């Protein structure tokens, strides 16, 4: 067993990146960023799910709106994951790993009405904004300016998505 532990440790060493952050900071940054990454994948797939299963008289508008939002959300994933690697952490490895970390819930319902879809995504984007604000605090504490500056843009994008989703439902 000690040999196995030793092997695991030396394998983990191979993924270390010289970053200037303390082990504690790497742990905290990786943890908030990986949770955000899992949420981002979950929200991406839900937005696509609703894009694919949209129905009703505003089909074209809503279908296109959700596709536009899904593309914007998907574009975040690689940037978040690479940010984790840049600060010296490791990131998600599988759908199972995402499922363990995601806070945004899946919706596997057979039918969801168009307005319910928009409302649910509105709430999900709002909770993503809250998580982003929380991650901003952690990144600020670590003086991780690159992450805080990225997060500021992601908050603006999520607020824009929330705004569009809100306006489309009233
Ligand atoms: Fe499509």
CSV table of C-alpha atoms and ligand atoms in Angstrom, one decimal:
chain,number,residue,atom,x,y,z
A,1,UNK,CA,0.0,0.0,0.0
A,2,UNK,CA,2.7,2.5,0.8
A,3,UNK,CA,4.1,2.0,-2.7
A,4,UNK,CA,0.7,2.7,-4.2
A,5,UNK,CA,0.3,5.8,-2.2
A,6,UNK,CA,3.7,6.9,-3.2
A,7,UNK,CA,2.9,6.2,-6.9
A,8,UNK,CA,-0.3,8.2,-6.6
A,9,UNK,CA,1.6,11.1,-5.1
A,10,UNK,CA,4.2,11.2,-7.7
A,11,UNK,CA,1.5,11.0,-10.4
A,12,UNK,CA,-0.2,14.0,-8.8
A,13,UNK,CA,3.2,15.8,-8.9
A,14,UNK,CA,3.2,15.5,-12.7
A,15,UNK,CA,0.2,17.7,-12.9
A,16,UNK,CA,1.5,20.4,-10.6
A,17,UNK,CA,1.9,23.9,-12.2
A,18,UNK,CA,4.2,26.5,-10.7
A,19,UNK,CA,1.6,29.2,-10.0
A,20,UNK,CA,2.6,31.4,-7.0
A,21,UNK,CA,-0.4,30.4,-4.9
A,22,UNK,CA,-0.2,28.6,-1.6
A,23,UNK,CA,-1.6,25.1,-1.4
A,24,UNK,CA,-4.6,26.4,0.6
A,25,UNK,CA,-5.3,29.0,-2.1
A,26,UNK,CA,-5.0,26.4,-4.9
A,27,UNK,CA,-7.5,24.2,-3.0
A,28,UNK,CA,-10.0,27.0,-2.5
A,29,UNK,CA,-9.7,28.4,-6.0
A,30,UNK,CA,-10.0,24.9,-7.6
A,31,UNK,CA,-13.0,24.1,-5.4
A,32,UNK,CA,-15.0,27.2,-6.3
A,33,UNK,CA,-14.0,27.1,-10.0
A,34,UNK,CA,-14.8,23.4,-10.4
A,35,UNK,CA,-18.2,23.9,-8.8
A,36,UNK,CA,-18.8,26.7,-11.2
A,37,UNK,CA,-17.6,24.6,-14.1
A,38,UNK,CA,-20.1,21.8,-13.1
A,39,UNK,CA,-22.9,24.4,-12.9
A,40,UNK,CA,-21.9,25.8,-16.3
A,41,UNK,CA,-22.1,22.3,-18.0
A,42,UNK,CA,-25.4,21.6,-16.2
A,43,UNK,CA,-26.9,25.0,-17.3
A,44,UNK,CA,-25.5,24.5,-20.8
A,45,UNK,CA,-27.2,21.1,-21.2
A,46,UNK,CA,-30.5,22.4,-19.7
A,47,UNK,CA,-30.5,25.4,-22.0
A,48,UNK,CA,-30.0,23.0,-25.0
A,49,UNK,CA,-32.6,20.6,-23.6
A,50,UNK,CA,-35.1,23.5,-23.5
A,51,UNK,CA,-34.0,24.7,-27.0
A,52,UNK,CA,-34.6,21.2,-28.4
A,53,UNK,CA,-38.0,20.8,-26.6
A,54,UNK,CA,-39.4,24.3,-27.0
A,55,UNK,CA,-43.0,24.5,-28.2
A,56,UNK,CA,-45.8,27.0,-28.7
A,57,UNK,CA,-46.5,30.2,-30.5
A,58,UNK,CA,-43.2,31.9,-29.7
A,59,UNK,CA,-41.2,28.8,-30.8
A,60,UNK,CA,-38.9,30.5,-33.2
A,61,UNK,CA,-37.9,33.4,-30.9
A,62,UNK,CA,-37.4,31.2,-27.8
A,63,UNK,CA,-35.7,28.4,-29.7
A,64,UNK,CA,-33.2,30.9,-31.1
A,65,UNK,CA,-32.8,32.8,-27.8
A,66,UNK,CA,-31.9,29.6,-26.0
A,67,UNK,CA,-29.4,28.5,-28.6
A,68,UNK,CA,-27.7,31.9,-28.4
A,69,UNK,CA,-27.5,31.6,-24.6
A,70,UNK,CA,-26.3,27.9,-24.7
A,71,UNK,CA,-23.4,28.9,-27.0
A,72,UNK,CA,-22.4,31.7,-24.6
A,73,UNK,CA,-22.5,29.3,-21.6
A,74,UNK,CA,-20.6,26.6,-23.4
A,75,UNK,CA,-17.8,29.0,-24.3
A,76,UNK,CA,-17.2,29.5,-20.6
A,77,UNK,CA,-16.4,25.9,-19.9
A,78,UNK,CA,-12.9,25.7,-21.4
A,79,UNK,CA,-11.9,29.1,-19.9
A,80,UNK,CA,-13.0,28.0,-16.4
A,81,UNK,CA,-11.3,24.6,-16.7
A,82,UNK,CA,-8.0,26.1,-18.0
A,83,UNK,CA,-8.2,28.7,-15.2
A,84,UNK,CA,-8.2,25.9,-12.7
A,85,UNK,CA,-5.1,24.4,-14.3
A,86,UNK,CA,-3.3,27.8,-14.5
A,87,UNK,CA,-3.7,28.3,-10.7
A,88,UNK,CA,-2.2,24.8,-10.2
A,89,UNK,CA,-5.3,22.7,-9.6
A,90,UNK,CA,-6.9,19.8,-11.5
A,91,UNK,CA,-10.4,20.0,-13.0
A,92,UNK,CA,-13.4,17.9,-13.8
A,93,UNK,CA,-12.8,14.6,-15.7
A,94,UNK,CA,-16.2,13.2,-16.5
A,95,UNK,CA,-20.0,13.6,-16.6
A,96,UNK,CA,-20.1,11.7,-13.3
A,97,UNK,CA,-17.7,14.2,-11.8
A,98,UNK,CA,-19.9,17.1,-13.0
A,99,UNK,CA,-23.0,15.4,-11.5
A,100,UNK,CA,-21.2,15.2,-8.1
A,101,UNK,CA,-20.3,18.9,-8.1
A,102,UNK,CA,-23.3,20.6,-9.9
A,103,UNK,CA,-25.6,22.8,-7.8
A,104,UNK,CA,-27.9,23.7,-10.8
A,105,UNK,CA,-30.5,20.9,-11.0
A,106,UNK,CA,-31.2,18.9,-14.1
A,107,UNK,CA,-34.8,18.9,-15.5
A,108,UNK,CA,-35.7,15.5,-17.0
A,109,UNK,CA,-39.4,16.2,-17.2
A,110,UNK,CA,-41.1,14.8,-20.4
A,111,UNK,CA,-42.9,18.1,-21.0
A,112,UNK,CA,-42.1,21.6,-19.7
A,113,UNK,CA,-44.2,24.5,-21.0
A,114,UNK,CA,-42.4,27.4,-22.7
A,115,UNK,CA,-42.9,30.0,-20.0
A,116,UNK,CA,-41.9,27.5,-17.3
A,117,UNK,CA,-38.7,26.8,-19.3
A,118,UNK,CA,-37.8,30.5,-19.4
A,119,UNK,CA,-38.6,31.0,-15.7
A,120,UNK,CA,-36.5,28.1,-14.7
A,121,UNK,CA,-33.5,29.2,-16.7
A,122,UNK,CA,-34.0,32.7,-15.3
A,123,UNK,CA,-33.7,31.3,-11.8
A,124,UNK,CA,-30.7,29.2,-12.7
A,125,UNK,CA,-28.9,32.1,-14.2
A,126,UNK,CA,-29.7,34.2,-11.1
A,127,UNK,CA,-28.3,31.5,-8.9
A,128,UNK,CA,-25.2,31.2,-11.1
A,129,UNK,CA,-24.7,35.0,-10.5
A,130,UNK,CA,-24.8,34.3,-6.8
A,131,UNK,CA,-22.2,31.5,-7.1
A,132,UNK,CA,-20.0,33.8,-9.3
A,133,UNK,CA,-20.2,36.5,-6.6
A,134,UNK,CA,-19.1,33.9,-4.0
A,135,UNK,CA,-16.2,32.8,-6.3
A,136,UNK,CA,-15.2,36.4,-6.8
A,137,UNK,CA,-14.7,36.8,-3.0
A,138,UNK,CA,-12.5,33.6,-2.9
A,139,UNK,CA,-10.4,34.8,-5.9
A,140,UNK,CA,-10.0,38.3,-4.4
A,141,UNK,CA,-8.7,36.8,-1.1
A,142,UNK,CA,-6.1,34.9,-3.1
A,143,UNK,CA,-5.2,38.1,-5.1
A,144,UNK,CA,-6.1,36.1,-8.2
A,145,UNK,CA,-6.8,39.1,-10.4
A,146,UNK,CA,-7.1,37.1,-13.6
A,147,UNK,CA,-9.9,35.1,-12.1
A,148,UNK,CA,-11.7,38.1,-10.6
A,149,UNK,CA,-11.6,39.9,-13.9
A,150,UNK,CA,-12.9,36.9,-15.8
A,151,UNK,CA,-15.7,36.4,-13.2
A,152,UNK,CA,-16.8,40.1,-13.6
A,153,UNK,CA,-17.4,39.4,-17.3
A,154,UNK,CA,-19.2,36.1,-16.6
A,155,UNK,CA,-21.5,37.9,-14.1
A,156,UNK,CA,-22.4,40.5,-16.7
A,157,UNK,CA,-23.1,37.8,-19.2
A,158,UNK,CA,-25.3,35.8,-16.8
A,159,UNK,CA,-27.2,39.0,-15.8
A,160,UNK,CA,-27.8,39.7,-19.5
A,161,UNK,CA,-29.2,36.2,-20.0
A,162,UNK,CA,-31.4,36.7,-16.9
A,163,UNK,CA,-32.7,40.0,-18.2
A,164,UNK,CA,-33.6,38.5,-21.6
A,165,UNK,CA,-35.3,35.5,-20.0
A,166,UNK,CA,-37.2,37.7,-17.6
A,167,UNK,CA,-38.4,40.1,-20.3
A,168,UNK,CA,-39.5,37.3,-22.5
A,169,UNK,CA,-41.9,36.0,-19.8
A,170,UNK,CA,-43.9,39.1,-19.0
B,1,LIG,FE1,-30.1,23.7,-32.4
